[in-house]
Backbone as JSON Lines, residues from 0, in Angstrom:
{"i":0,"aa":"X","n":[29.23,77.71,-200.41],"ca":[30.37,78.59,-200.39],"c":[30.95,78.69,-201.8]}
{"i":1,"aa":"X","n":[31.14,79.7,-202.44],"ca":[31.77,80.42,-203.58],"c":[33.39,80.33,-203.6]}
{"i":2,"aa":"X","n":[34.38,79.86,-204.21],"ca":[35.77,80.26,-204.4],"c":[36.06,80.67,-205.3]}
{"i":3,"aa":"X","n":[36.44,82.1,-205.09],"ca":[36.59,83.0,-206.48],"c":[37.6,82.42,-207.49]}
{"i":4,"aa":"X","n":[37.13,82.36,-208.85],"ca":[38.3,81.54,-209.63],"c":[38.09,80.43,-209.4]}
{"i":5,"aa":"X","n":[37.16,79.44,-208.81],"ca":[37.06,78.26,-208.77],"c":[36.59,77.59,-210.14]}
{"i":6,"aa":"X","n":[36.94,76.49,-209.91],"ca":[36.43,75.81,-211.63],"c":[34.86,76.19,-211.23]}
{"i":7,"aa":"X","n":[34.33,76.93,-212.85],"ca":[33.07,76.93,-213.1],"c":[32.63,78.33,-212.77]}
{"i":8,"aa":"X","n":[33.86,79.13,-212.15],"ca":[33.25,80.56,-211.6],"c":[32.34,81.32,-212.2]}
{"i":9,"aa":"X","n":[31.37,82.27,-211.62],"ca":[31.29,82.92,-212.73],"c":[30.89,84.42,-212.17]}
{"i":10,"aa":"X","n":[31.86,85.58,-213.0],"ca":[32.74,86.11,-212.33],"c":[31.15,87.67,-213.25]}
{"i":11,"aa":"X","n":[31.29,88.47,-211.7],"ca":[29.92,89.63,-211.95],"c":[30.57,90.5,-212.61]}
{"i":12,"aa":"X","n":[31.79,90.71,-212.79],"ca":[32.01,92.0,-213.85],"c":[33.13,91.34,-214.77]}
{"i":13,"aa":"X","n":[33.35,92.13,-216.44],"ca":[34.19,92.08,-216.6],"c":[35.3,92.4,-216.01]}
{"i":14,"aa":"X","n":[35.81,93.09,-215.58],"ca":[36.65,94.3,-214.93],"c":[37.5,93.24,-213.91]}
{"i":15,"aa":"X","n":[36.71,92.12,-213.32],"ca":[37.01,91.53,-212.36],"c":[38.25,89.9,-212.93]}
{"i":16,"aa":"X","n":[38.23,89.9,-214.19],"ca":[38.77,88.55,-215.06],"c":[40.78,88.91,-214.73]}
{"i":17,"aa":"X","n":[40.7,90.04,-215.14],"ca":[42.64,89.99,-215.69],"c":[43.23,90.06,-214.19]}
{"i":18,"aa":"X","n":[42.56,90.52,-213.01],"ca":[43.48,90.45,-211.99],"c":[43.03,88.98,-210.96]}
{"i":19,"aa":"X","n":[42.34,88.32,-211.64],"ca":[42.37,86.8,-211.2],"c":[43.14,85.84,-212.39]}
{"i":20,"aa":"X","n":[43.08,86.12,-212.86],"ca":[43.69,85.07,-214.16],"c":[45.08,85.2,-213.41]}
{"i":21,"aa":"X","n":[45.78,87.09,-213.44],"ca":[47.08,87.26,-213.27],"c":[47.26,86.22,-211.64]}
{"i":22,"aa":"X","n":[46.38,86.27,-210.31],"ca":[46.89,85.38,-209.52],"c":[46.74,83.95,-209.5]}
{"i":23,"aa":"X","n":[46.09,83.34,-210.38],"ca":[46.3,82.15,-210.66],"c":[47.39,81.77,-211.38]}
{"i":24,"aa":"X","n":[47.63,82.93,-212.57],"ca":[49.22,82.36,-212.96],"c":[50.66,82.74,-212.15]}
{"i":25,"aa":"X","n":[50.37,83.8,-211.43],"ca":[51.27,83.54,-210.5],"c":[51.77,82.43,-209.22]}
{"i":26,"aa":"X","n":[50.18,81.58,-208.9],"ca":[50.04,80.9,-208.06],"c":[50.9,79.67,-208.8]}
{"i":27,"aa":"X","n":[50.29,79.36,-209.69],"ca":[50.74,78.54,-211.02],"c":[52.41,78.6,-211.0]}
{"i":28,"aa":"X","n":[52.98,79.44,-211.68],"ca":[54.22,79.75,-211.15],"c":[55.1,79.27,-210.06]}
{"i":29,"aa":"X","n":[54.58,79.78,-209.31],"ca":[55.0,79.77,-207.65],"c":[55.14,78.17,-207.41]}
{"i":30,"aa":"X","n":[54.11,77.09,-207.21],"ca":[53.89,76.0,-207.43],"c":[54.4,74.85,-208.84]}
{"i":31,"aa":"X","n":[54.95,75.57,-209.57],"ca":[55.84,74.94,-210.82],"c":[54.43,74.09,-211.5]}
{"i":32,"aa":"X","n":[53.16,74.79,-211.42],"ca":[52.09,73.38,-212.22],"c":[51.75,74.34,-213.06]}
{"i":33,"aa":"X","n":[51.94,74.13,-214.56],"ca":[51.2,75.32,-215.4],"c":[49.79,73.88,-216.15]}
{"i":34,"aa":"X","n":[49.34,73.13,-215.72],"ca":[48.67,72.26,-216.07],"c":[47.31,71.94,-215.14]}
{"i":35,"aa":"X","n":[47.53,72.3,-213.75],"ca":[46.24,72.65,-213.1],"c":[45.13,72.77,-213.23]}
{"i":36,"aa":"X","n":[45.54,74.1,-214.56],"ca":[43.9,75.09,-214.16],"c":[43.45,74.96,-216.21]}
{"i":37,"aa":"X","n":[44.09,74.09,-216.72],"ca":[44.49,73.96,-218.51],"c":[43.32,73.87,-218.63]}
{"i":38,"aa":"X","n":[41.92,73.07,-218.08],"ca":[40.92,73.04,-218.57],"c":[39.66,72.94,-217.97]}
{"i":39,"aa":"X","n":[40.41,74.38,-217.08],"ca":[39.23,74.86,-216.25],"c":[38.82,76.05,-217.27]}
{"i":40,"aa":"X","n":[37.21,76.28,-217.18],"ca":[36.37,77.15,-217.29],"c":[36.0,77.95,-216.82]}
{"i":41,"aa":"X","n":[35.64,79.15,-217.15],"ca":[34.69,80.64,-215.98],"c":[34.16,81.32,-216.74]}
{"i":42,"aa":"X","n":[33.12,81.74,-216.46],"ca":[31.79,82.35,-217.02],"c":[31.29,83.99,-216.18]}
{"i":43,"aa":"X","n":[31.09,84.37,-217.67],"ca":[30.46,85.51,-217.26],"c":[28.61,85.46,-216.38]}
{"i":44,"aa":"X","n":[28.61,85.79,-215.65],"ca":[27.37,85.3,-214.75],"c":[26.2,86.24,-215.53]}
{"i":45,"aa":"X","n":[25.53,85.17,-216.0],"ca":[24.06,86.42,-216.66],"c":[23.74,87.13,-215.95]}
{"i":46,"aa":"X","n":[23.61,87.52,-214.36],"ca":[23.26,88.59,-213.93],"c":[24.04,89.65,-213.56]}
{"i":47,"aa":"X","n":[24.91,89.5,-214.57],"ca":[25.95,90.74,-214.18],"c":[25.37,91.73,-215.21]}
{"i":48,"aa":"X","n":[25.68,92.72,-214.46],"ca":[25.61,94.09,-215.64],"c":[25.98,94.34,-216.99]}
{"i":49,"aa":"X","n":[26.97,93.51,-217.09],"ca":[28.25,93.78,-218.35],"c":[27.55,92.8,-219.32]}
{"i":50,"aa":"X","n":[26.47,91.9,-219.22],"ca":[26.02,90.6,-220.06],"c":[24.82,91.1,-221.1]}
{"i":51,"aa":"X","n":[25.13,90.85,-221.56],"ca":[24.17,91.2,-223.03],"c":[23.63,90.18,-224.06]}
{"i":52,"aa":"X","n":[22.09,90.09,-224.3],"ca":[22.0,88.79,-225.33],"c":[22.05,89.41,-226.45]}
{"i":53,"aa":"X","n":[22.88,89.22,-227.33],"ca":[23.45,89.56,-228.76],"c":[22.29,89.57,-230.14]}
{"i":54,"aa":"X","n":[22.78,89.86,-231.08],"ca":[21.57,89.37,-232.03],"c":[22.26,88.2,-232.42]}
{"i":55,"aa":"X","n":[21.45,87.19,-232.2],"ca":[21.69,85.74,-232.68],"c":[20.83,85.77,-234.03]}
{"i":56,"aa":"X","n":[21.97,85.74,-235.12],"ca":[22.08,85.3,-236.55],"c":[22.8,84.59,-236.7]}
{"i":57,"aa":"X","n":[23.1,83.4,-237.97],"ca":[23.59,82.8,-238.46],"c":[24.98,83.21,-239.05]}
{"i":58,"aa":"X","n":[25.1,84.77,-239.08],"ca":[26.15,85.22,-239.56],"c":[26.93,85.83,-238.85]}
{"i":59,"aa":"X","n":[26.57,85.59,-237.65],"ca":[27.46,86.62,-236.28],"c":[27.41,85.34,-235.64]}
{"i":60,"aa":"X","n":[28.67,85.56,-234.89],"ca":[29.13,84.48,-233.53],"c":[28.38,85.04,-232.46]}
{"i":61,"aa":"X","n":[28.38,83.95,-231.51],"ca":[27.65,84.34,-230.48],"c":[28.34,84.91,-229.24]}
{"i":62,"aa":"X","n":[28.36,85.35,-228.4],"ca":[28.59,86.73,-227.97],"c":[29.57,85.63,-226.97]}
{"i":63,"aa":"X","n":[31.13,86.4,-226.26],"ca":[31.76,85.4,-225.61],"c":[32.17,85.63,-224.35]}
{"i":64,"aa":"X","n":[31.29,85.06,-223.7],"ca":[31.21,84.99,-221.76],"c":[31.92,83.77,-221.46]}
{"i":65,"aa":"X","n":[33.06,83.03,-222.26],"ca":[33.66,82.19,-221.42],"c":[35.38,82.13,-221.37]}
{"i":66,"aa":"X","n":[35.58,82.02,-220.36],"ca":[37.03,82.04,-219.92],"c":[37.52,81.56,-219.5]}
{"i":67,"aa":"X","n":[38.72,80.72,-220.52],"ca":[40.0,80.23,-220.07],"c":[41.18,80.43,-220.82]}
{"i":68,"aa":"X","n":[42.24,79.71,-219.76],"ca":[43.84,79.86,-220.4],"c":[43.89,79.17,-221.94]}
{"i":69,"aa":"X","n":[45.13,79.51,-222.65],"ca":[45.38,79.08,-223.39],"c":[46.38,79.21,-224.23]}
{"i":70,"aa":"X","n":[47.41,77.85,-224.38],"ca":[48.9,77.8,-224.17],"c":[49.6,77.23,-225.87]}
{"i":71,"aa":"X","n":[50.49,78.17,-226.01],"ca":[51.36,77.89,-227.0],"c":[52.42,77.7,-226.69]}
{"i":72,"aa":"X","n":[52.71,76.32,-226.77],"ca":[54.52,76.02,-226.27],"c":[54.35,76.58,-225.13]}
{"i":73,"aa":"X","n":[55.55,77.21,-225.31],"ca":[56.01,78.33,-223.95],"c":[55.13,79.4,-223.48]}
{"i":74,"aa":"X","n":[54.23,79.74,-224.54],"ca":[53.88,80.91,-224.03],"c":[52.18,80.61,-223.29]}
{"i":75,"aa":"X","n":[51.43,81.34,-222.36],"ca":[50.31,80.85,-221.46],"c":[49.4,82.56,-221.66]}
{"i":76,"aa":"X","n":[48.7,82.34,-221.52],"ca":[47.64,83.21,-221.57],"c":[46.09,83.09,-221.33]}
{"i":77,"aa":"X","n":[45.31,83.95,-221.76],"ca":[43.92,83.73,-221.0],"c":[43.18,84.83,-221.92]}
{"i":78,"aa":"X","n":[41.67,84.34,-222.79],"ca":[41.04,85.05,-223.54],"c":[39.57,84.67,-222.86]}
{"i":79,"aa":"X","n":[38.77,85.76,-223.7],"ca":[37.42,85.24,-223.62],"c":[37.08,84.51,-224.77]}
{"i":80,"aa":"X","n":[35.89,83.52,-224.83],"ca":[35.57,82.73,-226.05],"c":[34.19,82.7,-225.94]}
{"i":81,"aa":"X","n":[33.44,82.33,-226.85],"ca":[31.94,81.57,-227.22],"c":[31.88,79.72,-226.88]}
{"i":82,"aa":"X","n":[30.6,79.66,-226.87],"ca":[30.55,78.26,-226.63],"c":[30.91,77.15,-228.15]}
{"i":83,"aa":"X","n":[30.93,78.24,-228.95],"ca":[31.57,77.64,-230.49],"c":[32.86,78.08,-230.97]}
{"i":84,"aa":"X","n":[33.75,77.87,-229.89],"ca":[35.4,78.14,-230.02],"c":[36.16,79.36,-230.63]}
{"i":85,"aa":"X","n":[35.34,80.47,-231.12],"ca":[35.49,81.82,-231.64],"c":[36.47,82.37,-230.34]}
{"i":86,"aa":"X","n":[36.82,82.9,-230.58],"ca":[37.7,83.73,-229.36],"c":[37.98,84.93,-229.62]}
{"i":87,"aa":"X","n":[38.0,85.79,-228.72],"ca":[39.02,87.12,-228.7],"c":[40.68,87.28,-228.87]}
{"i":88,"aa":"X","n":[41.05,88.21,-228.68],"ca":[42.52,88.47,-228.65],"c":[43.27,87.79,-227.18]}
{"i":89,"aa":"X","n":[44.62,87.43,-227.2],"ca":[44.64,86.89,-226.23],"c":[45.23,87.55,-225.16]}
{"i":90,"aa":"X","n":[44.93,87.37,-223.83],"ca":[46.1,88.4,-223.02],"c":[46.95,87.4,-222.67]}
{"i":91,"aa":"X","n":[48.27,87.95,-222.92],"ca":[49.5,86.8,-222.53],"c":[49.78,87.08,-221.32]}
{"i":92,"aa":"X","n":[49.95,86.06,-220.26],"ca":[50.95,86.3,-218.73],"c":[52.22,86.26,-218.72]}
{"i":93,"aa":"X","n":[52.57,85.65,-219.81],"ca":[54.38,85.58,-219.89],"c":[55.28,86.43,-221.06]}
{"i":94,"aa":"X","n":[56.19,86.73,-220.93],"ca":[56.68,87.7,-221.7],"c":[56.98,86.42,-223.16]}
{"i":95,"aa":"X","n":[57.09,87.2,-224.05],"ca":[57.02,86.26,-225.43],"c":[58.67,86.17,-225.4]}
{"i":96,"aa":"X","n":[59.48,85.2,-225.61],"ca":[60.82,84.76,-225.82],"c":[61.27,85.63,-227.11]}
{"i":97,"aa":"X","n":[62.53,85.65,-226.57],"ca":[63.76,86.47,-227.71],"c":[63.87,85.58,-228.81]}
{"i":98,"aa":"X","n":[63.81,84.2,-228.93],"ca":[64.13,83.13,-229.81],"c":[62.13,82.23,-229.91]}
{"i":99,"aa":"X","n":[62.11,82.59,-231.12],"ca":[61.18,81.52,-231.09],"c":[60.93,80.53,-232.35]}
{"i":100,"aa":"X","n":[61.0,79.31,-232.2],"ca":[61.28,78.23,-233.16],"c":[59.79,77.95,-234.08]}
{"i":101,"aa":"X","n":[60.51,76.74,-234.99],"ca":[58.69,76.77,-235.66],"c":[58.01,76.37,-235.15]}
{"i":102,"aa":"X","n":[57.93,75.22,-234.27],"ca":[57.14,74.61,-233.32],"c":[56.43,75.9,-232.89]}
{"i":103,"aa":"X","n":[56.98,77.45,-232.36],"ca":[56.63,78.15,-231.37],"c":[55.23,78.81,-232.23]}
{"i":104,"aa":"X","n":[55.71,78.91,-233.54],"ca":[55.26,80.01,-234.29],"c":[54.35,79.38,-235.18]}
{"i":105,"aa":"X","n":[54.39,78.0,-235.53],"ca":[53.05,77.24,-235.89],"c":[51.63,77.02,-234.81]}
{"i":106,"aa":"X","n":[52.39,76.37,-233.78],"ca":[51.48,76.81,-232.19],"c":[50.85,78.18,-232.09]}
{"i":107,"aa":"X","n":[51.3,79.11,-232.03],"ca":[50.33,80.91,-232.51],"c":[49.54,80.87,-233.0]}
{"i":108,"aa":"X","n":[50.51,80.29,-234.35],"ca":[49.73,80.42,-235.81],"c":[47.7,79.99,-235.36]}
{"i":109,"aa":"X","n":[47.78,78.88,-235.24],"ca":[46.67,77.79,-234.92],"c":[45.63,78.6,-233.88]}
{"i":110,"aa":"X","n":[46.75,79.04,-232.56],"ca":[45.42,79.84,-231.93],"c":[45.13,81.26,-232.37]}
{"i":111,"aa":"X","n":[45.77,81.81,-233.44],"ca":[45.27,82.81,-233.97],"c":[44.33,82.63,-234.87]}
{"i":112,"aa":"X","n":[44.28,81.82,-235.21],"ca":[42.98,81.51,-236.7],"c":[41.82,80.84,-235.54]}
{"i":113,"aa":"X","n":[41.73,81.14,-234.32],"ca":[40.53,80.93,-233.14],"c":[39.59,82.12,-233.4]}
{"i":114,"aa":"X","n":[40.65,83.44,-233.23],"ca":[40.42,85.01,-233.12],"c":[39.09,84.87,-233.46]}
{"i":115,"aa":"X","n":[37.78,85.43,-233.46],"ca":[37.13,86.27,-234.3],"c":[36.17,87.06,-233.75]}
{"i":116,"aa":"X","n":[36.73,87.54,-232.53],"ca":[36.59,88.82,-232.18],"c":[37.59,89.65,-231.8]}
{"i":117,"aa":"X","n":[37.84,91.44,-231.48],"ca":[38.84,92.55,-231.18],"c":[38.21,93.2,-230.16]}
């Protein structure tokens, strides 16, 4: 038996990632645990349509079918990444605060220099 979003998922379309992430962080929410699901994993399933083997060079990252959250201070979100910590842009679930301290903005800082893909 399969549980969608289960640790290790691995999910047949892109298309199918932002409206499970969004009910896990609502579930998350709801339940007051934003620590749960911190270092769970989900994968794009090679036999999905959307999967592609990249040109693997030394000078290109390798292509990024993996997905999880990932939290600054206050703020929680969820990107795709490579198996060599490269990441995409992030989608945030929580609205970004009116006030944000250095703690908040060194924390960014750090997972923005992850980025290196758009």
């Amino acid at each position: 038996m399969t549980v969608i979003g289960g640790w290790g998922y691995q999910f047949q379309r892109i298309s199918e990632v932002p409206s499970v992430m969004n009910a896990i962080y609502l579930w998350m929410r709801r339940n007051r645990d934003r620590e749960l699901f911190s270092d769970w994993r989900w994968y794009l399933s090679r036999d999905s349509p959307d999967w592609y083997d990249g040109y693997h060079d030394l000078n290109c990252p390798d292509h990024p079918f993996t997905v999880d959250f990932v939290r600054a201070r206050s703020r929680l979100g969820w990107r795709w990444r490579n198996e060599d910590g490269d990441s995409c842009e992030i989608n945030w679930l929580n609205p970004e605060l009116d006030r944000i301290c250095d703690a908040d903005t060194r924390s960014l800082q750090r997972i923005q220099e992850e980025i290196g893909f758009y």
